[in-house]
XYZ file of C-alpha atoms in Angstrom:
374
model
C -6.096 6.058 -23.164
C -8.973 5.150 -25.929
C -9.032 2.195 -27.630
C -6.965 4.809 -30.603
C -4.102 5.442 -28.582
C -5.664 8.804 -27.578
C -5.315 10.509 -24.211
C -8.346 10.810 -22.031
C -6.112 12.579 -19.243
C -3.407 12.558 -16.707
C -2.817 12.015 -13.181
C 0.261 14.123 -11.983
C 1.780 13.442 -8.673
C 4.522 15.203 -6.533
C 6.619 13.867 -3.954
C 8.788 15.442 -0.962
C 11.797 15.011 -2.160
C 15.727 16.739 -1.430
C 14.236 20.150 -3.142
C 11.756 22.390 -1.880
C 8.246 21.012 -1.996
C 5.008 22.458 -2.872
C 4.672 24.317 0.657
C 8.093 25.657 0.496
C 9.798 23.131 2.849
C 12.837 21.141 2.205
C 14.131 17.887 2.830
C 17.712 17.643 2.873
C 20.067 15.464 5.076
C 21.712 18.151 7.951
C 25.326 18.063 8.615
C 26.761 16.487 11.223
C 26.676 18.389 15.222
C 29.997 17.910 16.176
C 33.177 17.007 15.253
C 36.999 16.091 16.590
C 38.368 16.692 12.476
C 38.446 20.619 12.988
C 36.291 22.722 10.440
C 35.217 22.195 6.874
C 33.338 18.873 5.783
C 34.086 15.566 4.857
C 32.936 12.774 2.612
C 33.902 10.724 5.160
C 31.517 12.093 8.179
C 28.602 11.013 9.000
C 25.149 13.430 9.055
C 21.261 13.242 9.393
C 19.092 11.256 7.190
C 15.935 12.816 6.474
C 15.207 10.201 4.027
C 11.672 10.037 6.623
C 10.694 12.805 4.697
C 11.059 11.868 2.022
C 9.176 9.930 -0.964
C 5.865 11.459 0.924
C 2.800 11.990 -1.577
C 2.294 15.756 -1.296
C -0.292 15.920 -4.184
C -2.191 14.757 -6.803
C -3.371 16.648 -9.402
C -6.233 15.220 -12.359
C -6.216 17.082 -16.203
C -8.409 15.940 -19.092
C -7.792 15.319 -22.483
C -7.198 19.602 -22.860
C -4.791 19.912 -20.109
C -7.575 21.496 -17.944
C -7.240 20.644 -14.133
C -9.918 19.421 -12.981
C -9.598 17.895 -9.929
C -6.468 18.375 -7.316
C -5.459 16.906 -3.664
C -2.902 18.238 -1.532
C -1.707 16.799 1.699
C 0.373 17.768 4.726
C 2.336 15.948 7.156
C 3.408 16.689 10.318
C 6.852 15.347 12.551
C 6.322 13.641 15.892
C 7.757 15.099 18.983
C 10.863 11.886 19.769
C 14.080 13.281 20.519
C 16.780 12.807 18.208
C 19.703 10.213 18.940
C 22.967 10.961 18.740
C 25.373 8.736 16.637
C 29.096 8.467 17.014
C 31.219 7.350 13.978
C 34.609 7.172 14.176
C 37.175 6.614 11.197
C 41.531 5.600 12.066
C 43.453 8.120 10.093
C 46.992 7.292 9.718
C 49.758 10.105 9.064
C 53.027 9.065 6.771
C 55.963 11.833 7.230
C 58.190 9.285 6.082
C 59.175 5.412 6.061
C 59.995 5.492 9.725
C 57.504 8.215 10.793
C 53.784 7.554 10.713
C 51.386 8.395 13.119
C 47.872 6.983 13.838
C 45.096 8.629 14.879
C 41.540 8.881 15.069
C 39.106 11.194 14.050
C 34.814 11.240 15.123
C 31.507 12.952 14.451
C 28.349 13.097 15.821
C 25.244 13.461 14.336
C 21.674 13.209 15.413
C 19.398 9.899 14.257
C 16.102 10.689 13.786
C 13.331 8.738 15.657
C 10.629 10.368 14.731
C 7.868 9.358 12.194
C 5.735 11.462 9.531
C 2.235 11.137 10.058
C -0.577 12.760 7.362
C -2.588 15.188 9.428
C -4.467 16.826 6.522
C -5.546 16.457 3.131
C -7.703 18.892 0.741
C -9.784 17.553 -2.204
C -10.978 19.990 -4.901
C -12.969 19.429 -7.543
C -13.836 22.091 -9.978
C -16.987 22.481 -11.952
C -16.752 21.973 -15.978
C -19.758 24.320 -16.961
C -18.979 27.071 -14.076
C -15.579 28.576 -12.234
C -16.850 26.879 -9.183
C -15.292 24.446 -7.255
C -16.140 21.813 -4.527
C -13.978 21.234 -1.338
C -13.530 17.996 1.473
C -11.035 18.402 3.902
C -9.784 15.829 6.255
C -7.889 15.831 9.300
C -6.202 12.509 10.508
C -5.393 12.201 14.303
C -3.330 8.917 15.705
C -2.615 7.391 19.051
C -0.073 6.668 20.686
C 1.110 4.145 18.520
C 1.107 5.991 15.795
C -1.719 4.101 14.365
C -4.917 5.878 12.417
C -7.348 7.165 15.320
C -9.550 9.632 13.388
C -10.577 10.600 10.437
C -12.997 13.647 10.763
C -14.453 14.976 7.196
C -15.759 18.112 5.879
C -17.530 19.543 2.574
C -17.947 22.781 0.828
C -22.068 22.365 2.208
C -21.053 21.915 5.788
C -21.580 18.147 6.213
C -19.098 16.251 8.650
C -18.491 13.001 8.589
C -16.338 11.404 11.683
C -14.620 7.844 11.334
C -12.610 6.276 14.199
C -10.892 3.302 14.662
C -9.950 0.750 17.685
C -7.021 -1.947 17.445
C -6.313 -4.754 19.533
C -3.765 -2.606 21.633
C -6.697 -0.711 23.015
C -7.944 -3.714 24.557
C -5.052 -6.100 25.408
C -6.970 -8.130 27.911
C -9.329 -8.992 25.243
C -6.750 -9.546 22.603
C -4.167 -10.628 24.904
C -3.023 -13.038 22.120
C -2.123 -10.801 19.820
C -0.637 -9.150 22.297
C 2.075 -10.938 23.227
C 2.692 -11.609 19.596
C 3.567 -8.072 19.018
C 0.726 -7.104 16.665
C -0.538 -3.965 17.800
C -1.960 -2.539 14.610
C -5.087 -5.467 14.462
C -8.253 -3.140 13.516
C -11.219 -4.452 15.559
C -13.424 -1.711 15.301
C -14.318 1.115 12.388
C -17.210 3.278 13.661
C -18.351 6.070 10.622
C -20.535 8.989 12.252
C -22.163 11.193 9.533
C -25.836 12.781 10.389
C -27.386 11.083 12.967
C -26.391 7.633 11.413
C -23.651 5.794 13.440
C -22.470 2.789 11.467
C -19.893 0.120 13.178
C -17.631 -2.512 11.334
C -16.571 -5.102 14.032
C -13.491 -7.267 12.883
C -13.248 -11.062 14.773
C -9.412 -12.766 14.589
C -8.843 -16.202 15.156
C -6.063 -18.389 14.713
C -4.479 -21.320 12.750
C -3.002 -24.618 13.839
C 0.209 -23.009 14.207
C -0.692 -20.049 15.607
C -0.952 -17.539 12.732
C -4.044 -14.751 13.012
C -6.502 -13.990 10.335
C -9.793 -11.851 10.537
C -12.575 -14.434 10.309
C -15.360 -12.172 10.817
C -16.488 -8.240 9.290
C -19.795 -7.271 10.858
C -22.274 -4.543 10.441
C -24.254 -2.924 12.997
C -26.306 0.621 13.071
C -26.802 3.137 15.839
C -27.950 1.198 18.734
C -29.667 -1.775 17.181
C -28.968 -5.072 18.233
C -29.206 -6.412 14.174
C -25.766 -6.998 12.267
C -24.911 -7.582 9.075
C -22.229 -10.190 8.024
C -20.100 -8.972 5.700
C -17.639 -11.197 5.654
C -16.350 -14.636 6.870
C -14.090 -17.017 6.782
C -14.756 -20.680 6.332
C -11.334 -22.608 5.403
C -7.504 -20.605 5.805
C -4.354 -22.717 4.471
C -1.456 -22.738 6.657
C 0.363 -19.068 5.920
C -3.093 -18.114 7.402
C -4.755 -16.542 4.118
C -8.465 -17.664 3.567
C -8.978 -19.662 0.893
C -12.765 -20.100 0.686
C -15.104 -16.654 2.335
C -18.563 -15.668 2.014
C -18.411 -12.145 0.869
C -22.359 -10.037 0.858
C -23.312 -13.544 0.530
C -21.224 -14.539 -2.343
C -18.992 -17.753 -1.506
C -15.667 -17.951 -3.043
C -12.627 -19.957 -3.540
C -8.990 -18.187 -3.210
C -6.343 -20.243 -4.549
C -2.425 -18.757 -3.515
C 0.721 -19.058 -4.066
C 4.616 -17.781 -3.041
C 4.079 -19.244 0.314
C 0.903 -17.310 0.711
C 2.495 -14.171 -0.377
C -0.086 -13.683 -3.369
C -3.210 -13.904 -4.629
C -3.624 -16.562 -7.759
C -7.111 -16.916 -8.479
C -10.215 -15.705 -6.878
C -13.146 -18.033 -8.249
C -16.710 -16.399 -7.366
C -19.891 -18.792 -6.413
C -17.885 -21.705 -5.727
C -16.788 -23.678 -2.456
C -12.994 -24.673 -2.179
C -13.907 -28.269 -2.135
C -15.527 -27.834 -5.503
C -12.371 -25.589 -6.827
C -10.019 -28.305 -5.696
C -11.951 -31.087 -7.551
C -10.836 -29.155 -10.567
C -7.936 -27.556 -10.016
C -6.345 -29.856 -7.517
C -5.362 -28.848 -3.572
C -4.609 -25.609 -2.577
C -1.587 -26.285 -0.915
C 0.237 -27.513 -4.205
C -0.166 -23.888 -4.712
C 0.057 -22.059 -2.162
C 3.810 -24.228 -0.927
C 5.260 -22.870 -4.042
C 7.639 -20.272 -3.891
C 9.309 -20.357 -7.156
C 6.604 -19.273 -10.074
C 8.023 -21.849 -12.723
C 6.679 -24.420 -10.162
C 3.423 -23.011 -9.368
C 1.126 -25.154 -11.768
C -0.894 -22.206 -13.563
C -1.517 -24.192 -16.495
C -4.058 -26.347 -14.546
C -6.477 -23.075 -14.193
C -7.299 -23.831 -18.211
C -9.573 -26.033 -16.363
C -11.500 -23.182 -14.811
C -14.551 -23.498 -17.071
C -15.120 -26.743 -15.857
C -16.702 -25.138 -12.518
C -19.832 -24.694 -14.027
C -21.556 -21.368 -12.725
C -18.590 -19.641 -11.379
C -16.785 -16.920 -12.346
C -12.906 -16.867 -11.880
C -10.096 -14.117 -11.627
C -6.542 -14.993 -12.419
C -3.268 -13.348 -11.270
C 0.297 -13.906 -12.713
C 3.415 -13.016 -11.611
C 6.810 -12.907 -12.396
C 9.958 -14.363 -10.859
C 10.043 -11.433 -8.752
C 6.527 -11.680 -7.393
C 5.632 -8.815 -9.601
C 2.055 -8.606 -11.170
C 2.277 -9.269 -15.031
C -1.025 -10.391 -16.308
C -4.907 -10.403 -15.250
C -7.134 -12.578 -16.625
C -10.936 -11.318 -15.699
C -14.017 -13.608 -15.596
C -15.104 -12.635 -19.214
C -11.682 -13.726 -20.571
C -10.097 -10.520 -21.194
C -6.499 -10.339 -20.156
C -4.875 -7.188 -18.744
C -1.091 -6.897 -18.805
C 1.594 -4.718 -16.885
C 5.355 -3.874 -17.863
C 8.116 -2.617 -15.333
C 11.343 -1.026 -16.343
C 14.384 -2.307 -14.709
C 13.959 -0.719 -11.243
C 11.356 -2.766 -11.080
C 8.961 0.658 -11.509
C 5.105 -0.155 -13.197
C 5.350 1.855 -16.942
C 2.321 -0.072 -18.655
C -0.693 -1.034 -18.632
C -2.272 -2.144 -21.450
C -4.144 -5.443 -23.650
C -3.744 -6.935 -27.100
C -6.909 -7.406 -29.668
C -7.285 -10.319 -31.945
C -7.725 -8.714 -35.608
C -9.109 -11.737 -38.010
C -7.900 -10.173 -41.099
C -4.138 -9.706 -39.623
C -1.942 -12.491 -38.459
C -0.572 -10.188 -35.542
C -2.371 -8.795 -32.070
C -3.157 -5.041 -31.474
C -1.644 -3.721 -28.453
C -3.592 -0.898 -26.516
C -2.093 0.911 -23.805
C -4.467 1.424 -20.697
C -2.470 3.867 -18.647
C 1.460 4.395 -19.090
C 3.654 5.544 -16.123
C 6.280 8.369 -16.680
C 9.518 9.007 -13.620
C 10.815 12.214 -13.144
C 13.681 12.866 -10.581
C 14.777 16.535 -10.476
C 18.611 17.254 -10.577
């Protein structure tokens, strides 16, 4: 929205849900295979959840100010192949003829449990032209292992040009990354190799661990084609102990990361400055970052920000529910965010000082609408 309140657009989105969706398939739960209660149905029996399917993104779709679409993505999923499990439920049912005549007994269904997961396998982006009836395609098709995890990602435009990216996790290599192996983390990225042309660029991701045995990535590297020269992208200097970094050297940038929530979230993110420096200031990271409770999270000690001369700092807030509520950016604007009470984002927006009025001007950003068909 403009700075009047005006609409500069939309963003619609539609989700699988228990009706049919855009490519004509439906999601609802299936009745139950067998039963000992004779025919009919009951409230009481137990049936298939295909709750899997749904809540899946099946498209977006992006109008201007005039309602005009002009730009749309629609994606498809498909079902992998794991046989269903069947599920016994049973329920006593107890018979009264009379005072001195009851019966027990037992009715049971079966019904099958999916095990099965939804995986995106394609997604097609089109953009139309504003001065023409023309319109621009990309298509992607996704391809996992057998984990399930992201394998491929091969691209394609309305001109012809392909672009291939693929992916290798620590499960590919378990003798190498034995220890995160035997932790149970299989979905550890350590490679992400982009083909497009004859250009073959490769991130490399190195883990390493904490005193108590947590992993991090401490390392993002750069390499091209077959040269030996890399790039750092990315590294890791000082973690606290939940394992988050709290000072990296981003494209050369250093920067302190102050958390909090146990290390659930982000507080501040203070550019050009070491953690050492930060702490000086603000005082030790850990008093932060041990805090699980935000009334006892000290955010009032970030005032002192300005006293790191030469950096610029980022603020997060959050609410007793470890919800995002307020922004502050490096040039002291704030950004704010509202939820309803499902706890669903409806706002976005800011407040302007007027000097002539002793109130603030609230501007909404973007504002989130819910709709849940019947």
């Amino acid at each position: 929205m403009t700075k009047n309140g005006e609409s500069l657009g939309y963003v619609k989105y539609r989700y699988s849900n228990y009706d049919t969706d855009i490519f004509g398939e439906t999601h609802g739960n299936e009745q139950y295979t067998h039963t000992t209660a004779g025919g009919g149905s009951s409230p009481l029996a137990i049936y298939t959840s295909m709750s899997t399917e749904r809540g899946k993104l099946m498209s977006e779709e992006y109008y201007d100010a005039t309602n005009k679409l002009i730009r749309k993505t629609n994606i498809k999923y498909k079902r992998t192949p794991e046989t269903p499990m069947k599920t016994a439920y049973q329920q006593e049912v107890t018979f009264n003829h009379d005072p001195y005549n009851v019966m027990i007994s037992q009715v049971g269904w079966l019904a099958n449990t999916l095990t099965c997961s939804y995986l995106k396998t394609f997604a097609k982006d089109t953009t139309y032209s504003e001065i023409s009836n023309l319109s621009f395609n990309t298509e992607s098709h996704y391809t996992y292992n057998a984990a399930k995890l992201p394998a491929q990602e091969l691209t394609y435009t309305s001109k012809g040009n392909a672009r291939t990216i693929s992916y290798k996790y620590s499960s590919d290599d378990k003798t190498m990354y034995n220890r995160l192996d035997n932790m149970h983390i299989l979905s550890a990225i350590v490679e992400k190799k982009t083909k497009e042309m004859n250009s073959v660029e490769t991130e490399t991701y190195d883990y390493s661990f904490t005193g108590n045995g947590i992993p991090y990535i401490s390392k993002i590297t750069t390499s091209w084609n077959n040269s030996a020269a890399k790039r750092t992208d990315y590294q890791v200097n000082v973690v606290n102990a939940y394992g988050k970094p709290t000072e990296i050297v981003r494209n050369g940038m250093t920067s302190a990361l102050f958390w909090g929530f146990n290390g659930q979230k982000l507080l501040a993110k203070i550019d050009n400055c070491t953690l050492a420096k930060a702490e000086e200031v603000l005082g030790d990271e850990r008093h932060y970052s041990s805090c699980m409770d935000c009334s006892q999270i000290p955010f009032d000690n970030f005032s002192y920000r300005h006293d790191l001369n030469n950096s610029l700092s980022h603020l997060y807030m959050y609410n007793a529910d470890m919800r995002l509520v307020a922004e502050i950016f490096p040039n002291g604007l704030s950004q704010l965010y509202k939820y309803d009470t499902m706890g669903r984002l409806r706002e976005k927006y800011y407040y302007e000082t007027l000097d002539d009025e002793p109130w603030d001007l609230k501007h909404v950003l973007n504002r989130y609408d819910y709709y849940y068909k019947k």
